[in-house]
Every structure is written in structure tokens, then in C-alpha cells.
Short mmCIF file of C-alpha atoms and ligand atoms in Angstrom, two decimals:
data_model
loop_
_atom_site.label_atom_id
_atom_site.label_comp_id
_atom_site.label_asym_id
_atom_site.label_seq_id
_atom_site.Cartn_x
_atom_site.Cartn_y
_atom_site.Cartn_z
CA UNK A 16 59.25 15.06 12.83
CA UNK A 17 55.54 15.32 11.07
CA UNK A 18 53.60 13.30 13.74
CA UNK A 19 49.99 14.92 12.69
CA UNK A 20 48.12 14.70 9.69
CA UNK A 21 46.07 17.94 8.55
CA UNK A 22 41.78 18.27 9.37
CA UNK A 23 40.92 17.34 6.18
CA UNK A 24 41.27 13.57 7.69
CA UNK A 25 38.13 14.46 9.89
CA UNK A 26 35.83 14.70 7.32
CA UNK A 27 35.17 11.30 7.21
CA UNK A 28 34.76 11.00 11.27
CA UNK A 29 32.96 14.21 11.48
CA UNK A 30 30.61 13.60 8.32
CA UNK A 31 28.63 11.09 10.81
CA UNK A 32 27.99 14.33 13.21
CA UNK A 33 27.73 16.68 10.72
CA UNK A 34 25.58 15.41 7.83
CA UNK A 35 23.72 17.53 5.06
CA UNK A 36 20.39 18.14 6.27
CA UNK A 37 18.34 17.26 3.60
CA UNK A 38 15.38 18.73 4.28
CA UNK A 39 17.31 22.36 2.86
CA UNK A 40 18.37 20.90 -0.36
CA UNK A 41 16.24 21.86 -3.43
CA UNK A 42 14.38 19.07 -4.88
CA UNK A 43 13.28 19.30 -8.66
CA UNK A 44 9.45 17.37 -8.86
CA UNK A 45 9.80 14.73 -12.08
CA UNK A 46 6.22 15.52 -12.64
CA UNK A 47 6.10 19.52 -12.82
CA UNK A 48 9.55 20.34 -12.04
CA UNK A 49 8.57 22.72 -9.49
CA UNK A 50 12.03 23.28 -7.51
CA UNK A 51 11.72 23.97 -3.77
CA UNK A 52 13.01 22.74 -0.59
CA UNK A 53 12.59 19.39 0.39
CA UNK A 54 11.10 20.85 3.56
CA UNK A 55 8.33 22.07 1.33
CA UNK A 56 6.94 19.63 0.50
CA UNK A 57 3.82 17.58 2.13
CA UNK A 58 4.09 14.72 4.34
CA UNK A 59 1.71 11.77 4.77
CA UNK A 60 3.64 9.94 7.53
CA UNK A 61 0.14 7.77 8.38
CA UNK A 62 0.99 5.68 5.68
CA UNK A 63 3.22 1.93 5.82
CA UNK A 64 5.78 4.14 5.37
CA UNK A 65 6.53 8.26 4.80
CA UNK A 66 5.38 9.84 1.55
CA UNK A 67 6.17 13.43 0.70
CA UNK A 68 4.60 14.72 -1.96
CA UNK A 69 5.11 17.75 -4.19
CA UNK A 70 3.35 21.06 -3.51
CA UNK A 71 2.23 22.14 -6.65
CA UNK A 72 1.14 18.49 -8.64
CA UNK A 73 1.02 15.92 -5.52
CA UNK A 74 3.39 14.00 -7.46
CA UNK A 75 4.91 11.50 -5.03
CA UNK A 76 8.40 12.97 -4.99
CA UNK A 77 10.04 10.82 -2.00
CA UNK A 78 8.99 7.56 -0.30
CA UNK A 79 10.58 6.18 3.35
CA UNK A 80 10.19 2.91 4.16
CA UNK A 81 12.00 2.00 7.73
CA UNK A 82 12.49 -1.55 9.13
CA UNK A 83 14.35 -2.22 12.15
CA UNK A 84 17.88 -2.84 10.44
CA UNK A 85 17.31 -0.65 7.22
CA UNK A 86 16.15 2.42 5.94
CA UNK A 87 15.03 2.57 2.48
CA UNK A 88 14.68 6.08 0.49
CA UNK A 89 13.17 6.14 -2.80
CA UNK A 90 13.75 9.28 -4.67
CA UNK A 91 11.91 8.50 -8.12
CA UNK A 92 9.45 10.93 -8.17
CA UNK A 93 12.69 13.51 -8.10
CA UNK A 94 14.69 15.09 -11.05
CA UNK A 95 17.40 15.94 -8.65
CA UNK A 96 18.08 17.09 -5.27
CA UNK A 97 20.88 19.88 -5.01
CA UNK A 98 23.14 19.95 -1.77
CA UNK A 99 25.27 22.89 -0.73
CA UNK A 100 28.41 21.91 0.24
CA UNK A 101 29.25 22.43 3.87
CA UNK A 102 32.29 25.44 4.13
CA UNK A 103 31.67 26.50 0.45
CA UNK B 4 -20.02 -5.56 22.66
CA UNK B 5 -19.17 -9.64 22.06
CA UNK B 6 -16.41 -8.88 24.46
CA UNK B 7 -18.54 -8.80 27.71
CA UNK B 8 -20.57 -11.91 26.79
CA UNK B 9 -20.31 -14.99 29.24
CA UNK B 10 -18.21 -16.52 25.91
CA UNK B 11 -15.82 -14.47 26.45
CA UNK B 12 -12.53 -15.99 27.77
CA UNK B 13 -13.15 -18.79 25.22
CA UNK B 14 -13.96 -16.69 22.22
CA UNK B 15 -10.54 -14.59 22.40
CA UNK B 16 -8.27 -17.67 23.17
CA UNK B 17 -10.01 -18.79 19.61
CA UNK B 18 -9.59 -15.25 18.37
CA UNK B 19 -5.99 -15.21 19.34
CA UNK B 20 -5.15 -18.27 17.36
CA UNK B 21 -5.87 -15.76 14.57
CA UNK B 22 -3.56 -12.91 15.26
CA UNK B 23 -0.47 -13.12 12.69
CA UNK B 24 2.87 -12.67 14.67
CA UNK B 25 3.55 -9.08 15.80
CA UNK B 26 -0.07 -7.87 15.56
CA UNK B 27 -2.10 -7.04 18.16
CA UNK B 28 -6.19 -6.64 17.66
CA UNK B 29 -8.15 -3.37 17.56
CA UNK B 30 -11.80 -2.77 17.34
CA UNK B 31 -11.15 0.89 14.96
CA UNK B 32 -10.52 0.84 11.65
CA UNK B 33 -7.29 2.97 11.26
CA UNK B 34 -7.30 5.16 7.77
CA UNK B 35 -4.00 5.10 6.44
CA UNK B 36 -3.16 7.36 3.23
CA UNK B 37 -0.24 8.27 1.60
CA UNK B 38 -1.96 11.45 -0.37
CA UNK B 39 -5.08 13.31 -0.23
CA UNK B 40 -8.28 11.29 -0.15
CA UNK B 41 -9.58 11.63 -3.93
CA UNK B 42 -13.76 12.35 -4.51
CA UNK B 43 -14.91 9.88 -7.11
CA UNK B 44 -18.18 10.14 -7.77
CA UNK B 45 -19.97 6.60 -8.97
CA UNK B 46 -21.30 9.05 -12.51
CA UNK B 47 -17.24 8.91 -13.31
CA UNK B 48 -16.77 5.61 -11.28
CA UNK B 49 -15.77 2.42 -14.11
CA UNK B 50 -13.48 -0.96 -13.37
CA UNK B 51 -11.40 -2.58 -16.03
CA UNK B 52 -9.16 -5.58 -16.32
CA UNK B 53 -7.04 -5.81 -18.91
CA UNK B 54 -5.27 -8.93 -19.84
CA UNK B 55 -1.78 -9.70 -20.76
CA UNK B 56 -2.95 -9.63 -24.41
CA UNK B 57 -4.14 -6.33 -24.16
CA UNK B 58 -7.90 -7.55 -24.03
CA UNK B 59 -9.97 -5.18 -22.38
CA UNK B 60 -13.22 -5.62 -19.94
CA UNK B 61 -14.90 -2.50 -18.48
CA UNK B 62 -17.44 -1.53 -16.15
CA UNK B 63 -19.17 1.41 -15.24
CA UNK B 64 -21.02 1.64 -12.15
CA UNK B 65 -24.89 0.12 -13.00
CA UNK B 66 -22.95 -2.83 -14.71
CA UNK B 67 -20.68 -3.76 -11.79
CA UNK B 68 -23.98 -3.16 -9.12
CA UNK B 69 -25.68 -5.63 -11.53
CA UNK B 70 -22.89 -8.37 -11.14
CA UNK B 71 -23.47 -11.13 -8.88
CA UNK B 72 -22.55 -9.75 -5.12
CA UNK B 73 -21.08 -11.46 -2.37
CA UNK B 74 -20.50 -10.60 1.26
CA UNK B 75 -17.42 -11.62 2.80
CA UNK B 76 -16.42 -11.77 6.09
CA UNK B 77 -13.06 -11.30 6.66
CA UNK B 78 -9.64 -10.90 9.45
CA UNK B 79 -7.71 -7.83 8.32
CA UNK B 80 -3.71 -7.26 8.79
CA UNK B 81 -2.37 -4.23 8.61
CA UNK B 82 1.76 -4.23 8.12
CA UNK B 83 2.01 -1.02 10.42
CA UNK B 84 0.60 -4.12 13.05
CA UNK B 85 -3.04 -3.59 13.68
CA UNK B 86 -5.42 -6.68 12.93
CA UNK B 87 -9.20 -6.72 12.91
CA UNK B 88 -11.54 -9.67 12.39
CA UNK B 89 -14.17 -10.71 10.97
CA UNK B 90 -14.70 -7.08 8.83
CA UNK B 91 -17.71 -7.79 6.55
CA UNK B 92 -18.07 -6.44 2.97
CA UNK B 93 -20.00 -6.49 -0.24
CA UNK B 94 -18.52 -6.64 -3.67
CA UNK B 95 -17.85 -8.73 -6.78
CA UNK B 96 -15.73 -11.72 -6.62
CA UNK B 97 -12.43 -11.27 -8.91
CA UNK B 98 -13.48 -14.75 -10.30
CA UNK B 99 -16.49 -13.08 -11.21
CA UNK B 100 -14.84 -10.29 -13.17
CA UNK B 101 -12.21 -12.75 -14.72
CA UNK B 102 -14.92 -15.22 -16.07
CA UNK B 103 -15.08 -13.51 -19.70
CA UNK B 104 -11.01 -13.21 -19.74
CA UNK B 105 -8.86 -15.12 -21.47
CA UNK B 106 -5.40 -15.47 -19.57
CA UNK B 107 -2.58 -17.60 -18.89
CA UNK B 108 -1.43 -14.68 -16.73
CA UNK B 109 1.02 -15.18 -13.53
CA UNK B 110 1.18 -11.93 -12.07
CA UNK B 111 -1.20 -9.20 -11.38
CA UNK B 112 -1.44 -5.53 -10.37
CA UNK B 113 -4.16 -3.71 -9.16
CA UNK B 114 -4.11 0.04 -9.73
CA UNK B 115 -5.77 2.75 -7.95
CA UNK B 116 -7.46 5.83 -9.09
CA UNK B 117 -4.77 8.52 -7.18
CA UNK B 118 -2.11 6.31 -9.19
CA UNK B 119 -1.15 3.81 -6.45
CA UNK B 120 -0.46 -0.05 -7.63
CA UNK B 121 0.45 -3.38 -5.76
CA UNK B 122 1.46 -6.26 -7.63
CA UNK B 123 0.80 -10.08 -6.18
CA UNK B 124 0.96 -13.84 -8.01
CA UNK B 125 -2.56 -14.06 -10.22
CA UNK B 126 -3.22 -17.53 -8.43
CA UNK B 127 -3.75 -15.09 -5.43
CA UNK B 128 -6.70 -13.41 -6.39
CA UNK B 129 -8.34 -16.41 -7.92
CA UNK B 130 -10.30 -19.08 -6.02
CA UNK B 131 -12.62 -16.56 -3.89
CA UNK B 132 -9.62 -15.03 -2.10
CA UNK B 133 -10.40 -11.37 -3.86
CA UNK B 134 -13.14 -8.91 -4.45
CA UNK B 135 -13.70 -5.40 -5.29
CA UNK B 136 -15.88 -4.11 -2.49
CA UNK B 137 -18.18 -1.30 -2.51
CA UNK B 138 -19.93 -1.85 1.07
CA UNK B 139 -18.52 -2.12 4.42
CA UNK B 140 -20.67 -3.31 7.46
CA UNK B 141 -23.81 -2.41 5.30
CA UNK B 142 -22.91 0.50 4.52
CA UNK B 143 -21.75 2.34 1.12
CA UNK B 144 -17.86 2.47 1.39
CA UNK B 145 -16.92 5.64 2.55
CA UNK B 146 -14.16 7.67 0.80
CA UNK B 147 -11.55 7.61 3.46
CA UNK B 148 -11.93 3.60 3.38
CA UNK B 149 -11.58 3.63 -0.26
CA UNK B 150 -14.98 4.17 -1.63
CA UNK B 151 -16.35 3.79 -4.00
CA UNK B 152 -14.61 0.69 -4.45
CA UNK B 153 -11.67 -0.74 -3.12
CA UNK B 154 -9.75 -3.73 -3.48
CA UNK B 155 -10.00 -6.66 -0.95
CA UNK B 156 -7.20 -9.28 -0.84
CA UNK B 157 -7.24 -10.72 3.22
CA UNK B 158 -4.67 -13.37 2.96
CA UNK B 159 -1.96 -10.64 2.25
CA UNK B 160 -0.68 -7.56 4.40
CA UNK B 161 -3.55 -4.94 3.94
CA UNK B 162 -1.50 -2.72 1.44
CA UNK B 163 -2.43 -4.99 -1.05
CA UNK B 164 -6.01 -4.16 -0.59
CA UNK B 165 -5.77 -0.92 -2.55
CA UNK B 166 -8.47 2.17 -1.90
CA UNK B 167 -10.17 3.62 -5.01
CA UNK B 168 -9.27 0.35 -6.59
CA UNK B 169 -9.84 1.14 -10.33
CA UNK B 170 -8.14 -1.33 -12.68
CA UNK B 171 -6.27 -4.88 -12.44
CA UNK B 172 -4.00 -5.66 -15.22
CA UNK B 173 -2.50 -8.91 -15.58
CA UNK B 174 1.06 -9.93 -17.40
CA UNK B 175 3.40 -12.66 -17.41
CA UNK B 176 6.40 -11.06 -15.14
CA UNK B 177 6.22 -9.46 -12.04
CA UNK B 178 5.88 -6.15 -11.70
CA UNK B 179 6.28 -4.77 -7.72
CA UNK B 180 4.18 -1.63 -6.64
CA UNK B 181 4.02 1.26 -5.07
CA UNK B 182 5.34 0.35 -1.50
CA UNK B 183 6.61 -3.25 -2.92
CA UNK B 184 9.24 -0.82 -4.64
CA UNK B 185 10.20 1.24 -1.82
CA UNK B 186 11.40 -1.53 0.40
CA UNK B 187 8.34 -3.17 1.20
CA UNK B 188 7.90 -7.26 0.82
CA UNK B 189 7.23 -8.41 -2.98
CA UNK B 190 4.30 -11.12 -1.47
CA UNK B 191 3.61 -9.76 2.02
CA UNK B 192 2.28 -12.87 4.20
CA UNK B 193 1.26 -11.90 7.57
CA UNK B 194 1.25 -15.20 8.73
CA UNK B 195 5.06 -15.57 7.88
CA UNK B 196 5.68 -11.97 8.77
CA UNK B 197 7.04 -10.86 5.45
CA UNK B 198 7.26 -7.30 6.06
CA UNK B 199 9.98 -5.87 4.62
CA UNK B 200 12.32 -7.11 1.59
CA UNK B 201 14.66 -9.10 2.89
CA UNK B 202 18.21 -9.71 1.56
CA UNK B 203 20.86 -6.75 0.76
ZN1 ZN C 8 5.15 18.50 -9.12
#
């Protein structure tokens, strides 16, 4: 009798634990396309909301604007932002 | 300061009745920046409108100091909650820069010399409810307020009053800023507490 399904099933449970952390992806600036962690680059959190802003240009690369129900992320001032998978 | 004068349980009930929801009153002026505080120096300093038509109005700096000035007096409100009143300023009424401009314009947005831009309805900076200011409490506008010249739009959340103000352009659509793009309100009334966007 199969009464057990296999892990795989976790992932979407566990995902909420065990999210990408963004701040290690690469993030490609849409102004230079300097390509460096997201961690790198500088943060002006005294702002309405959070800008980060890329090293090399001071392109805005991310904006955070937080209310209390939603968080809003704009990534416009990226080319792309490049995630390892998890277990790969 | 006012505050220990024998007018003083009377003066902040008054002074209450102009606190938006959700603010509370402070006697600093809080910078807030969202980038490093450019240096423009008034040699490089000029202020142009452009209208929907693509007409164009500049100033350099001895024109716009030659413009009639007022002084406004004005309550502040900042979205991140912080209100001030009755901030004083010197600059050059909006109406005063639109006089020579032919526009049927509805919307306008106000763009910044480190690239920033707000948007707002054109019937709000008409009618003496907008300057560009270039003095703060008698004194020349410093940089980290926004000098040389910065935008000054009271009615609205203080975002819309944009630092290093250096152009407004005007169209016939809406077209939202920097922060009005990134999750913050499209119109931004204190009074009404219009914060965020709402909806989803
Ligand atoms: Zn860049």
C-alpha cells in the first residue's frame, strides 16, 4: 500500500522557510550593465521608500516601497537578476 | 521657542486642527534622499517648462532671481509621517512661470536634476498652490534641502515637492513618477491619507 508521497511535495511548504536570498543573486544594471551582487549595491533606505542604486553609474537599479498589507518591488532599473537554484 | 509662550495650550489645540491623520509634528526638518546629494552650482543652474506642444521657456539663474518673488508660508507633510508648519520660503510662483505658456495641459511632471520626477493634475500647481523656491527661512536653500531650487507643492504629500527641481513638463495624460510608480499614491492627499496605491 503507497500511503506517502515522495519530498519533492515539500517544496512548495518549505519554499516559505527556505526562500532565495536575493541579496546573492547577480543583478545586471540597465544603465551600465555592471553585473554584481545585489548585496553590492548602495542603499538609501532614508527615503519614502528603499532605493538601491548601482555601484558603478548610480543608476537606480531597485526601488521598495512597503505599506502595511503590501510590498511593492520595482526592478526597472535591472536587465536581469540571476538566481542559483537551491540543490543544483 | 512659541511653545513656552503664555499662548500656548491654545495655539497647539489650533495647530492640531492642522495635523493630517497619522502625522505627528516635529520642529527638524528631516533630509530624506534616495541618492547622493548632487552640487549644482547657480553658473550651470537653468529652469524650463515645456508645454504639451513642445514649446519651450527657459531660465538661467539672473533671469529667474529677476522674476517677481514671493514668500510663502507653508504646513509641510511628509508621507514617512512627519509634519511641520508654517515653513517659510522664497521663490517664483508657477503661475508666474506659466504666464507666457500656451496650454490646455491636464497633467504635469516636475523633473529633478539627479533624474527624479513626480507627476500631479496641472490644476494643482495653478492658482498660487506652487513655486520653485530658492530660500528657506531667509536663507539660500541649502543642497541637502534641494538647493538651488526645489519644487514646493504643500497641499500634496511632500514627495511631490521635488529637490533640485529643474524642469516641469506638461501633457495631456498622466504620467506617474518616480515613487508614484513604485507603489506610491498617483495624487497623494495628506488630508485623505492617500499613501499608498490602493486597489490590487
Ligand atoms: Zn550602472
Amino acid at each position: 500500500m503507497n500511503d506517502h508521497i515522495d519530498g519533492n511535495m515539500l517544496a512548495g511548504a518549505l519554499w516559505q522557510v527556505f526562500r532565495p536570498d536575493i541579496t546573492a543573486a547577480q543583478a545586471r544594471c540597465a544603465g551600465c550593465g555592471m553585473v554584481g551582487p545585489v548585496a553590492g549595491l548602495t542603499v538609501y533606505a532614508d527615503a519614502p521608500g528603499t532605493v538601491a542604486r548601482c555601484v558603478r553609474c548610480e543608476q537606480v537599479n531597485l526601488q521598495l516601497v512597503q505599506s502595511p498589507t503590501d510590498l511593492w518591488l520595482s526592478t526597472t532599473g535591472l536587465s536581469f537578476l540571476r538566481f542559483r537554484i537551491p540543490g543544483q | 521657542m512659541s511653545g513656552l509662550t503664555p499662548g500656548f495650550r491654545g495655539h497647539r489645540r489650533i495647530e492640531s486642527d492642522r495635523v493630517p491623520p497619522g502625522q505627528y509634528l516635529t520642529e527638524d526638518f528631516p533630509v530624506l534622499s534616495a541618492g547622493p546629494t548632487p552640487s549644482i552650482g547657480t553658473d550651470d543652474w537653468t529652469f524650463t517648462v515645456v508645454a504639451e506642444t513642445g514649446e519651450r521657456h527657459v531660465w538661467d539663474w539672473r533671469q529667474f532671481a529677476a522674476l517677481p518673488q514671493e514668500t510663502p508660508t507653508a504646513d509641510i507633510h511628509c508621507v514617512t509621517r512627519w509634519s511641520k508648519l508654517d515653513t517659510t520660503w522664497k521663490g517664483v510662483s508657477i503661475d508666474t512661470l506659466l504666464a507666457e505658456v500656451d496650454t490646455t495641459a491636464d497633467f504635469a511632471v516636475v523633473h529633478t536634476f539627479d533624474g527624479y520626477t513626480t507627476n500631479m493634475p496641472f490644476a494643482d500647481i495653478t492658482d498660487g498652490q506652487a513655486w520653485v523656491v530658492t530660500e528657506y527661512e531667509g536663507e539660500p536653500l541649502a543642497a541637502e534641502h534641494g538647493g538651488p531650487a526645489r519644487f514646493l507643492l504643500p497641499h500634496l504629500y511632500f514627495w511631490k515637492s521635488a529637490k533640485w527641481v529643474s524642469a516641469i513638463t506638461l501633457h495631456d495624460e498622466d504620467n506617474p513618477g518616480f515613487w508614484e510608480r513604485a507603489g506610491y499614491h498617483d495624487y497623494g492627499d495628506p488630508w485623505l491619507e492617500q499613501r499608498y496605491q490602493s486597489g490590487w
